[in-house]
PDB file of C-alpha atoms in Angstrom:
ATOM      1  CA  MET P  20     -32.397   1.731   5.685  1.00  0.00           C
ATOM      2  CA  ALA P  21     -31.408   5.071   6.809  1.00  0.00           C
ATOM      3  CA  ARG P  22     -27.451   3.136   7.038  1.00  0.00           C
ATOM      4  CA  ASP P  23     -28.190   2.333   3.239  1.00  0.00           C
ATOM      5  CA  ARG P  24     -29.108   6.132   2.077  1.00  0.00           C
ATOM      6  CA  ILE P  25     -26.001   7.443   3.986  1.00  0.00           C
ATOM      7  CA  TYR P  26     -23.583   4.935   2.645  1.00  0.00           C
ATOM      8  CA  LYS P  27     -25.201   5.871  -1.122  1.00  0.00           C
ATOM      9  CA  ALA P  28     -24.127   9.673  -0.238  1.00  0.00           C
ATOM     10  CA  THR P  29     -20.557   8.982   1.466  1.00  0.00           C
ATOM     11  CA  SER P  30     -18.410   6.179   2.095  1.00  0.00           C
ATOM     12  CA  ILE P  31     -16.928   7.743   5.466  1.00  0.00           C
ATOM     13  CA  GLY P  32     -19.870   8.280   7.245  1.00  0.00           C
ATOM     14  CA  ARG P  33     -20.650   5.889  10.033  1.00  0.00           C
ATOM     15  CA  PRO P  34     -23.879   6.594  11.192  1.00  0.00           C
ATOM     16  CA  LEU P  35     -24.699   5.441  15.250  1.00  0.00           C
ATOM     17  CA  ASP P  36     -27.107   2.842  15.007  1.00  0.00           C
ATOM     18  CA  PRO P  37     -29.079   2.743  18.695  1.00  0.00           C
ATOM     19  CA  ALA P  38     -29.971  -1.019  17.697  1.00  0.00           C
ATOM     20  CA  TYR P  39     -25.870  -1.690  18.772  1.00  0.00           C
ATOM     21  CA  PRO P  40     -25.627  -1.973  22.624  1.00  0.00           C
ATOM     22  CA  THR P  41     -22.147  -0.002  22.640  1.00  0.00           C
ATOM     23  CA  ASN P  42     -23.938   3.044  20.194  1.00  0.00           C
ATOM     24  CA  LYS P  43     -26.955   3.149  22.689  1.00  0.00           C
ATOM     25  CA  ALA P  44     -24.280   3.595  25.513  1.00  0.00           C
ATOM     26  CA  VAL P  45     -22.657   6.241  23.597  1.00  0.00           C
ATOM     27  CA  LEU P  46     -25.485   8.092  23.023  1.00  0.00           C
ATOM     28  CA  LEU P  47     -26.597   7.895  26.498  1.00  0.00           C
ATOM     29  CA  ILE P  48     -23.324   8.931  27.883  1.00  0.00           C
ATOM     30  CA  VAL P  49     -22.383  12.038  25.815  1.00  0.00           C
ATOM     31  CA  PRO P  50     -25.468  14.068  27.090  1.00  0.00           C
ATOM     32  CA  PHE P  51     -24.127  13.870  30.463  1.00  0.00           C
ATOM     33  CA  ALA P  52     -20.507  14.931  28.962  1.00  0.00           C
ATOM     34  CA  GLY P  53     -21.916  18.228  28.057  1.00  0.00           C
ATOM     35  CA  LEU P  54     -24.035  18.631  30.984  1.00  0.00           C
ATOM     36  CA  LEU P  55     -20.800  18.116  33.088  1.00  0.00           C
ATOM     37  CA  ALA P  56     -18.340  20.363  31.519  1.00  0.00           C
ATOM     38  CA  ALA P  57     -21.232  23.206  31.076  1.00  0.00           C
ATOM     39  CA  THR P  58     -21.967  22.660  34.771  1.00  0.00           C
ATOM     40  CA  LEU P  59     -17.909  22.574  35.780  1.00  0.00           C
ATOM     41  CA  ALA P  60     -17.659  25.922  33.368  1.00  0.00           C
ATOM     42  CA  GLY P  61     -20.494  27.685  35.299  1.00  0.00           C
ATOM     43  CA  LEU P  62     -18.753  26.820  38.553  1.00  0.00           C
ATOM     44  CA  ARG P  63     -16.000  28.562  36.998  1.00  0.00           C
ATOM     45  CA  GLY P  64     -18.308  31.565  36.721  1.00  0.00           C
ATOM     46  CA  ALA P  65     -18.465  31.289  32.891  1.00  0.00           C
ATOM     47  CA  GLY P  66     -21.539  33.021  30.942  1.00  0.00           C
ATOM     48  CA  LEU P  67     -24.325  31.744  29.223  1.00  0.00           C
ATOM     49  CA  ALA P  68     -22.692  31.602  25.726  1.00  0.00           C
ATOM     50  CA  ASP P  69     -19.561  29.823  27.514  1.00  0.00           C
ATOM     51  CA  LEU P  70     -21.372  27.516  29.179  1.00  0.00           C
ATOM     52  CA  ALA P  71     -22.986  26.578  25.733  1.00  0.00           C
ATOM     53  CA  ILE P  72     -19.864  26.304  24.119  1.00  0.00           C
ATOM     54  CA  ALA P  73     -18.227  23.922  26.728  1.00  0.00           C
ATOM     55  CA  GLY P  74     -20.979  21.347  26.948  1.00  0.00           C
ATOM     56  CA  LEU P  75     -20.816  21.392  22.893  1.00  0.00           C
ATOM     57  CA  VAL P  76     -17.046  20.946  23.179  1.00  0.00           C
ATOM     58  CA  GLY P  77     -17.595  18.672  25.833  1.00  0.00           C
ATOM     59  CA  ILE P  78     -19.852  16.343  23.283  1.00  0.00           C
ATOM     60  CA  VAL P  79     -17.773  16.560  20.666  1.00  0.00           C
ATOM     61  CA  VAL P  80     -14.592  15.271  22.308  1.00  0.00           C
ATOM     62  CA  ALA P  81     -16.131  12.479  23.709  1.00  0.00           C
ATOM     63  CA  LEU P  82     -18.169  11.607  20.850  1.00  0.00           C
ATOM     64  CA  GLY P  83     -14.675  11.924  18.286  1.00  0.00           C
ATOM     65  CA  SER P  84     -12.493  10.187  20.706  1.00  0.00           C
ATOM     66  CA  TRP P  85     -14.586   7.426  20.820  1.00  0.00           C
ATOM     67  CA  ALA P  86     -15.046   7.103  17.066  1.00  0.00           C
ATOM     68  CA  LEU P  87     -11.602   7.738  16.738  1.00  0.00           C
ATOM     69  CA  ALA P  88     -10.692   4.935  18.909  1.00  0.00           C
ATOM     70  CA  ARG P  89     -13.040   2.529  16.932  1.00  0.00           C
ATOM     71  CA  GLU P  90     -10.858   3.239  13.709  1.00  0.00           C
ATOM     72  CA  LEU P  91      -7.939   2.308  15.548  1.00  0.00           C
ATOM     73  CA  ALA P  92      -8.794  -0.812  17.089  1.00  0.00           C
ATOM     74  CA  PRO P  93     -11.866  -1.964  15.340  1.00  0.00           C
ATOM     75  CA  ASP P  94     -11.855  -5.390  17.427  1.00  0.00           C
ATOM     76  CA  ASP P  95     -11.600  -3.891  20.657  1.00  0.00           C
ATOM     77  CA  GLU P  96     -15.082  -2.281  21.490  1.00  0.00           C
ATOM     78  CA  PRO P  97     -13.831  -1.413  25.041  1.00  0.00           C
ATOM     79  CA  ALA P  98     -10.962   0.417  24.050  1.00  0.00           C
ATOM     80  CA  ALA P  99     -12.938   3.391  22.595  1.00  0.00           C
ATOM     81  CA  PHE P 100     -14.450   3.774  25.862  1.00  0.00           C
ATOM     82  CA  VAL P 101     -11.478   3.833  27.796  1.00  0.00           C
ATOM     83  CA  SER P 102     -10.448   6.176  24.859  1.00  0.00           C
ATOM     84  CA  MET P 103     -13.479   8.427  25.573  1.00  0.00           C
ATOM     85  CA  ALA P 104     -13.150   8.641  29.109  1.00  0.00           C
ATOM     86  CA  PHE P 105      -9.058   9.756  28.949  1.00  0.00           C
ATOM     87  CA  ALA P 106      -9.669  12.384  26.054  1.00  0.00           C
ATOM     88  CA  TYR P 107     -12.898  13.487  28.328  1.00  0.00           C
ATOM     89  CA  ALA P 108     -11.055  13.815  31.391  1.00  0.00           C
ATOM     90  CA  THR P 109      -7.726  15.458  29.698  1.00  0.00           C
ATOM     91  CA  PHE P 110     -10.396  18.141  27.889  1.00  0.00           C
ATOM     92  CA  LEU P 111     -11.523  18.960  31.576  1.00  0.00           C
ATOM     93  CA  VAL P 112      -7.846  19.260  32.677  1.00  0.00           C
ATOM     94  CA  VAL P 113      -6.136  20.776  29.855  1.00  0.00           C
ATOM     95  CA  GLY P 114      -8.942  22.583  28.469  1.00  0.00           C
ATOM     96  CA  SER P 115     -10.224  22.389  24.662  1.00  0.00           C
ATOM     97  CA  PRO P 116      -8.045  20.438  22.180  1.00  0.00           C
ATOM     98  CA  SER P 117      -8.254  21.308  18.536  1.00  0.00           C
ATOM     99  CA  ILE P 118     -11.634  20.011  17.512  1.00  0.00           C
ATOM    100  CA  LEU P 119     -10.260  19.972  13.742  1.00  0.00           C
ATOM    101  CA  LEU P 120      -7.309  17.900  14.752  1.00  0.00           C
ATOM    102  CA  LEU P 121      -9.454  15.156  16.160  1.00  0.00           C
ATOM    103  CA  PHE P 122     -12.049  15.008  13.329  1.00  0.00           C
ATOM    104  CA  ALA P 123      -9.245  15.258  10.836  1.00  0.00           C
ATOM    105  CA  CYS P 124      -7.287  12.748  12.165  1.00  0.00           C
ATOM    106  CA  LEU P 125     -10.583  10.329  12.465  1.00  0.00           C
ATOM    107  CA  PHE P 126     -11.309  11.000   8.842  1.00  0.00           C
ATOM    108  CA  LEU P 127      -7.872  10.316   7.490  1.00  0.00           C
ATOM    109  CA  ALA P 128      -7.786   6.995   9.590  1.00  0.00           C
ATOM    110  CA  ARG P 129     -11.569   6.378   8.054  1.00  0.00           C
ATOM    111  CA  THR P 130     -10.326   6.985   4.649  1.00  0.00           C
ATOM    112  CA  VAL P 131      -7.552   4.286   5.122  1.00  0.00           C
ATOM    113  CA  ASP P 132      -8.967   1.600   6.998  1.00  0.00           C
ATOM    114  CA  ARG P 133     -12.508   1.525   4.909  1.00  0.00           C
ATOM    115  CA  THR P 134     -14.436   0.443   8.426  1.00  0.00           C
ATOM    116  CA  SER P 135     -17.482   1.390   6.234  1.00  0.00           C
ATOM    117  CA  GLY P 136     -15.790  -1.646   3.833  1.00  0.00           C
ATOM    118  CA  LEU P 137     -16.212   0.815   1.104  1.00  0.00           C
ATOM    119  CA  PRO P 138     -13.542   2.980  -0.676  1.00  0.00           C
ATOM    120  CA  ALA P 139     -13.920   6.874  -0.396  1.00  0.00           C
ATOM    121  CA  ARG P 140     -16.206   8.264  -3.036  1.00  0.00           C
ATOM    122  CA  ILE P 141     -14.623  11.003  -4.923  1.00  0.00           C
ATOM    123  CA  SER P 142     -16.645  13.608  -3.048  1.00  0.00           C
ATOM    124  CA  ASP P 143     -15.502  12.265   0.217  1.00  0.00           C
ATOM    125  CA  SER P 144     -11.799  12.355  -1.101  1.00  0.00           C
ATOM    126  CA  ILE P 145     -12.452  15.913  -2.010  1.00  0.00           C
ATOM    127  CA  PHE P 146     -14.114  16.687   1.574  1.00  0.00           C
ATOM    128  CA  VAL P 147     -11.031  15.154   3.579  1.00  0.00           C
ATOM    129  CA  ALA P 148      -8.730  17.032   1.877  1.00  0.00           C
ATOM    130  CA  ALA P 149     -10.068  20.155   2.249  1.00  0.00           C
ATOM    131  CA  PHE P 150     -10.716  19.540   5.729  1.00  0.00           C
ATOM    132  CA  SER P 151      -7.371  18.345   6.304  1.00  0.00           C
ATOM    133  CA  LEU P 152      -5.629  21.747   4.644  1.00  0.00           C
ATOM    134  CA  GLY P 153      -7.893  23.558   6.780  1.00  0.00           C
ATOM    135  CA  THR P 154      -6.954  21.951   9.815  1.00  0.00           C
ATOM    136  CA  MET P 155      -3.052  22.403   8.703  1.00  0.00           C
ATOM    137  CA  HIS P 156      -4.005  26.188   8.420  1.00  0.00           C
ATOM    138  CA  ALA P 157      -5.785  26.492  11.490  1.00  0.00           C
ATOM    139  CA  THR P 158      -3.147  24.304  13.580  1.00  0.00           C
ATOM    140  CA  ARG P 159      -0.362  26.418  11.676  1.00  0.00           C
ATOM    141  CA  SER P 160       1.282  22.965  10.891  1.00  0.00           C
ATOM    142  CA  PRO P 161       2.621  22.099   7.406  1.00  0.00           C
ATOM    143  CA  LEU P 162       3.732  18.470   9.024  1.00  0.00           C
ATOM    144  CA  PHE P 163       0.256  17.366   9.036  1.00  0.00           C
ATOM    145  CA  GLY P 164      -0.450  18.477   5.552  1.00  0.00           C
ATOM    146  CA  ALA P 165       2.368  15.861   5.107  1.00  0.00           C
ATOM    147  CA  VAL P 166       0.719  13.237   7.115  1.00  0.00           C
ATOM    148  CA  ALA P 167      -2.539  13.517   5.069  1.00  0.00           C
ATOM    149  CA  ALA P 168      -0.711  13.262   2.115  1.00  0.00           C
ATOM    150  CA  LEU P 169       0.622   9.734   3.608  1.00  0.00           C
ATOM    151  CA  ALA P 170      -2.780   8.898   4.027  1.00  0.00           C
ATOM    152  CA  PHE P 171      -4.100   9.211   0.929  1.00  0.00           C
ATOM    153  CA  ALA P 172      -1.075   7.413  -0.804  1.00  0.00           C
ATOM    154  CA  PHE P 173      -1.803   4.443   1.697  1.00  0.00           C
ATOM    155  CA  ASP P 174      -5.729   4.574   0.210  1.00  0.00           C
ATOM    156  CA  ALA P 175      -4.008   4.467  -3.380  1.00  0.00           C
ATOM    157  CA  THR P 176      -1.632   1.673  -2.730  1.00  0.00           C
ATOM    158  CA  LEU P 177      -2.539  -0.806   0.094  1.00  0.00           C
ATOM    159  CA  ARG P 178      -5.057  -3.562  -0.960  1.00  0.00           C
ATOM    160  CA  ASP P 179      -7.739  -2.921  -3.241  1.00  0.00           C
ATOM    161  CA  PRO P 180      -6.005   0.715  -3.974  1.00  0.00           C
ATOM    162  CA  LEU P 181      -7.972   3.343  -4.935  1.00  0.00           C
ATOM    163  CA  ARG P 182      -5.596   4.867  -7.462  1.00  0.00           C
ATOM    164  CA  ARG P 183      -7.153   8.541  -7.903  1.00  0.00           C
ATOM    165  CA  GLN P 184      -5.903   9.161  -4.353  1.00  0.00           C
ATOM    166  CA  TRP P 185      -2.673   9.882  -5.683  1.00  0.00           C
ATOM    167  CA  ILE P 186      -4.133  13.454  -7.056  1.00  0.00           C
ATOM    168  CA  PHE P 187      -5.461  14.178  -3.129  1.00  0.00           C
ATOM    169  CA  ALA P 188      -2.182  13.077  -1.690  1.00  0.00           C
ATOM    170  CA  ALA P 189      -0.230  15.438  -4.037  1.00  0.00           C
ATOM    171  CA  LEU P 190      -2.710  18.059  -3.331  1.00  0.00           C
ATOM    172  CA  CYS P 191      -1.983  18.001   0.420  1.00  0.00           C
ATOM    173  CA  LEU P 192       1.474  17.635  -0.288  1.00  0.00           C
ATOM    174  CA  ALA P 193       1.684  20.541  -2.553  1.00  0.00           C
ATOM    175  CA  GLY P 194      -0.549  22.741   0.074  1.00  0.00           C
ATOM    176  CA  ALA P 195       1.907  21.779   2.861  1.00  0.00           C
ATOM    177  CA  GLY P 196       4.707  22.813   0.537  1.00  0.00           C
ATOM    178  CA  LEU P 197       3.087  26.035  -0.158  1.00  0.00           C
ATOM    179  CA  TRP P 198       2.177  26.527   3.389  1.00  0.00           C
ATOM    180  CA  ALA P 199       6.078  26.073   4.650  1.00  0.00           C
ATOM    181  CA  ALA P 200       7.548  27.951   1.885  1.00  0.00           C
ATOM    182  CA  TRP P 201       5.134  31.074   2.553  1.00  0.00           C
ATOM    183  CA  PHE P 202       4.974  30.803   6.463  1.00  0.00           C
ATOM    184  CA  GLY P 203       8.122  28.643   7.119  1.00  0.00           C
ATOM    185  CA  THR P 204       8.052  24.753   8.575  1.00  0.00           C
ATOM    186  CA  GLY P 205       8.370  25.841  12.337  1.00  0.00           C
ATOM    187  CA  ILE P 206      10.821  23.223  12.589  1.00  0.00           C
ATOM    188  CA  ASP P 207      13.701  25.756  12.833  1.00  0.00           C
ATOM    189  CA  ASP P 208      12.047  26.987  16.109  1.00  0.00           C
ATOM    190  CA  LEU P 209      11.286  23.705  17.528  1.00  0.00           C
ATOM    191  CA  ALA P 210       9.771  23.391  20.522  1.00  0.00           C
ATOM    192  CA  THR P 211       8.855  20.325  21.492  1.00  0.00           C
ATOM    193  CA  PRO P 212       7.554  19.210  25.096  1.00  0.00           C
ATOM    194  CA  ASN P 213       9.593  18.749  28.353  1.00  0.00           C
ATOM    195  CA  GLY P 214       9.418  17.595  31.528  1.00  0.00           C
ATOM    196  CA  VAL P 215       6.264  15.307  32.654  1.00  0.00           C
ATOM    197  CA  THR P 216       4.706  16.350  29.229  1.00  0.00           C
ATOM    198  CA  SER P 217       7.561  14.635  27.187  1.00  0.00           C
ATOM    199  CA  TRP P 218       7.450  11.496  29.482  1.00  0.00           C
ATOM    200  CA  LEU P 219       3.659  11.349  29.345  1.00  0.00           C
ATOM    201  CA  VAL P 220       3.787  11.377  25.342  1.00  0.00           C
ATOM    202  CA  ALA P 221       6.744   8.961  25.447  1.00  0.00           C
ATOM    203  CA  ALA P 222       4.848   6.700  27.420  1.00  0.00           C
ATOM    204  CA  ILE P 223       1.840   6.850  25.211  1.00  0.00           C
ATOM    205  CA  GLY P 224       3.754   6.286  22.209  1.00  0.00           C
ATOM    206  CA  LEU P 225       5.495   3.079  23.775  1.00  0.00           C
ATOM    207  CA  VAL P 226       2.125   1.608  25.086  1.00  0.00           C
ATOM    208  CA  TYR P 227       0.521   2.701  21.494  1.00  0.00           C
ATOM    209  CA  ALA P 228       3.469   0.792  19.726  1.00  0.00           C
ATOM    210  CA  VAL P 229       2.986  -2.117  21.483  1.00  0.00           C
ATOM    211  CA  SER P 230      -0.886  -2.188  20.485  1.00  0.00           C
ATOM    212  CA  TYR P 231       0.129  -1.667  16.913  1.00  0.00           C
ATOM    213  CA  LEU P 232       2.585  -4.671  16.908  1.00  0.00           C
ATOM    214  CA  ARG P 233       0.208  -7.096  18.903  1.00  0.00           C
ATOM    215  CA  THR P 234      -2.399  -6.516  16.154  1.00  0.00           C
ATOM    216  CA  ARG P 235      -1.786  -9.335  13.632  1.00  0.00           C
ATOM    217  CA  GLN P 236      -4.956 -10.101  12.778  1.00  0.00           C
ATOM    218  CA  VAL P 237      -8.527  -8.016  12.391  1.00  0.00           C
ATOM    219  CA  GLU P 238     -11.954  -9.820  12.764  1.00  0.00           C
ATOM    220  CA  SER P 239     -14.313  -6.836  12.262  1.00  0.00           C
ATOM    221  CA  VAL P 240     -15.983  -6.537   9.163  1.00  0.00           C
ATOM    222  CA  GLY P 241     -17.148  -3.521   7.153  1.00  0.00           C
ATOM    223  CA  ASP P 242     -20.327  -1.837   8.214  1.00  0.00           C
ATOM    224  CA  ALA P 243     -21.925  -1.927   4.426  1.00  0.00           C
ATOM    225  CA  THR P 244     -20.548  -5.102   3.113  1.00  0.00           C
ATOM    226  CA  GLY P 245     -20.038  -7.497   5.875  1.00  0.00           C
ATOM    227  CA  VAL P 246     -16.269  -8.282   4.619  1.00  0.00           C
ATOM    228  CA  THR P 247     -13.615  -8.591   6.812  1.00  0.00           C
ATOM    229  CA  LEU P 248     -11.518  -5.739   7.103  1.00  0.00           C
ATOM    230  CA  THR P 249      -8.033  -5.581   5.846  1.00  0.00           C
ATOM    231  CA  LEU P 250      -4.994  -5.845   8.431  1.00  0.00           C
ATOM    232  CA  SER P 251      -2.637  -3.712   5.997  1.00  0.00           C
ATOM    233  CA  ARG P 252      -5.268  -0.967   6.171  1.00  0.00           C
ATOM    234  CA  VAL P 253      -6.383  -1.008   9.691  1.00  0.00           C
ATOM    235  CA  ARG P 254      -2.380  -1.006  10.928  1.00  0.00           C
ATOM    236  CA  ALA P 255      -1.913   1.999   8.184  1.00  0.00           C
ATOM    237  CA  GLY P 256      -4.839   3.445   9.909  1.00  0.00           C
ATOM    238  CA  MET P 257      -3.177   3.242  13.242  1.00  0.00           C
ATOM    239  CA  LEU P 258      -0.093   4.514  12.218  1.00  0.00           C
ATOM    240  CA  ILE P 259      -1.713   7.423  10.644  1.00  0.00           C
ATOM    241  CA  GLY P 260      -3.212   8.323  14.048  1.00  0.00           C
ATOM    242  CA  LEU P 261       0.173   7.979  15.562  1.00  0.00           C
ATOM    243  CA  LEU P 262       1.614  10.467  12.974  1.00  0.00           C
ATOM    244  CA  VAL P 263      -1.016  12.935  13.539  1.00  0.00           C
ATOM    245  CA  ALA P 264      -0.453  13.167  17.460  1.00  0.00           C
ATOM    246  CA  VAL P 265       3.760  13.209  16.771  1.00  0.00           C
ATOM    247  CA  GLN P 266       3.787  15.960  14.132  1.00  0.00           C
ATOM    248  CA  ALA P 267       1.786  18.409  16.789  1.00  0.00           C
ATOM    249  CA  LEU P 268       4.500  18.003  19.114  1.00  0.00           C
ATOM    250  CA  THR P 269       6.991  20.462  16.546  1.00  0.00           C
ATOM    251  CA  SER P 270       4.617  23.202  17.750  1.00  0.00           C
ATOM    252  CA  GLY P 271       5.390  22.940  21.197  1.00  0.00           C
ATOM    253  CA  SER P 272       2.851  23.285  23.985  1.00  0.00           C
ATOM    254  CA  SER P 273       0.420  24.557  21.881  1.00  0.00           C
ATOM    255  CA  GLY P 274       0.519  21.964  19.343  1.00  0.00           C
ATOM    256  CA  THR P 275       0.560  19.488  22.356  1.00  0.00           C
ATOM    257  CA  ALA P 276      -2.455  20.896  23.980  1.00  0.00           C
ATOM    258  CA  ASP P 277      -4.037  20.904  20.009  1.00  0.00           C
ATOM    259  CA  ALA P 278      -3.410  17.024  19.890  1.00  0.00           C
ATOM    260  CA  SER P 279      -4.398  16.324  23.356  1.00  0.00           C
ATOM    261  CA  ALA P 280      -7.414  14.441  22.462  1.00  0.00           C
ATOM    262  CA  VAL P 281      -5.960  12.316  19.952  1.00  0.00           C
ATOM    263  CA  TRP P 282      -2.990  11.709  22.594  1.00  0.00           C
ATOM    264  CA  ALA P 283      -5.458  10.436  25.136  1.00  0.00           C
ATOM    265  CA  THR P 284      -7.382   8.533  22.240  1.00  0.00           C
ATOM    266  CA  LEU P 285      -4.024   6.721  21.559  1.00  0.00           C
ATOM    267  CA  ALA P 286      -3.372   6.204  25.544  1.00  0.00           C
ATOM    268  CA  GLY P 287      -6.782   4.530  25.601  1.00  0.00           C
ATOM    269  CA  VAL P 288      -6.222   2.286  22.598  1.00  0.00           C
ATOM    270  CA  GLY P 289      -2.648   1.073  23.890  1.00  0.00           C
ATOM    271  CA  ILE P 290      -3.663   0.513  27.721  1.00  0.00           C
ATOM    272  CA  ALA P 291      -6.812  -1.089  26.784  1.00  0.00           C
ATOM    273  CA  GLY P 292      -5.225  -3.148  24.021  1.00  0.00           C
ATOM    274  CA  LEU P 293      -2.739  -4.486  26.726  1.00  0.00           C
ATOM    275  CA  ARG P 294      -5.488  -7.007  28.127  1.00  0.00           C
ATOM    276  CA  MET P 295      -5.650  -8.673  24.718  1.00  0.00           C
ATOM    277  CA  LYS P 296      -3.918 -11.691  23.789  1.00  0.00           C
ATOM    278  CA  PRO P 297      -1.943 -11.006  20.542  1.00  0.00           C
ATOM    279  CA  ARG P 298      -3.378 -13.314  17.493  1.00  0.00           C
ATOM    280  CA  LEU P 299      -0.609 -14.996  15.929  1.00  0.00           C
ATOM    281  CA  GLN P 300      -2.417 -15.786  12.312  1.00  0.00           C
ATOM    282  CA  ALA P 301      -2.410 -12.963   9.836  1.00  0.00           C
ATOM    283  CA  GLY P 302      -6.005 -12.130   8.724  1.00  0.00           C
ATOM    284  CA  ARG P 303      -6.926 -10.678   5.437  1.00  0.00           C
ATOM    285  CA  SER P 304      -4.123  -8.532   4.371  1.00  0.00           C
TER     286      SER P 304
END
């Protein structure tokens, strides 16, 4: 099977199998997301190249936010579609978020929660660390490097630990330290969002925190193994998602815009999670 071949090459790839109804729905939705984004860009007078870029970004935001929500709430498939809608609407209103930040968050969460059921291969760790450091450079936020280091540390210490991840945690932390020493942390010029934006991110953070606290059991299984996911790992992945969004606030309005798709995904997970009854029995921890 194609999925088996993929998992022989990487543990953090999750192919979209159209045999699953939700995956088929995503594959049907994302082309329309691209078409709508391109159409709106055309109505604003964009040229042909900009139309293509707008359409591509629309597709990537819709797909990336859906995939990230599947990591943050593996038991709640509808939450992924709510997150997709929120992130896509935010993209249309706010403009392009940082695609790098969205997918770096996805890769870090997937490394921690192991939704494939498999630990990261060394090639996966090299890729995720390099991608994270590249995202840190692009967003000019050494704090993101620290969050990436924490994600690798989680993978090195939680159930079925992968000890070599300490090496990549150290690399990310060293990269963040070197960046901060050379370019500054940016915290001295802290410009956190204010007004409506500050209230909005606070509300999202609160509702997402409620979803986190209500996640006391996991029923989803790893794609490649069929073994129930580990609760502590899923919750650690949820924490990484929140920290990725929060660290961007230190860059003020530009950082908030960069992380807008991540914040919108958190909002979708949090709001959709309110409808679910908390499970009182802890699962595999």
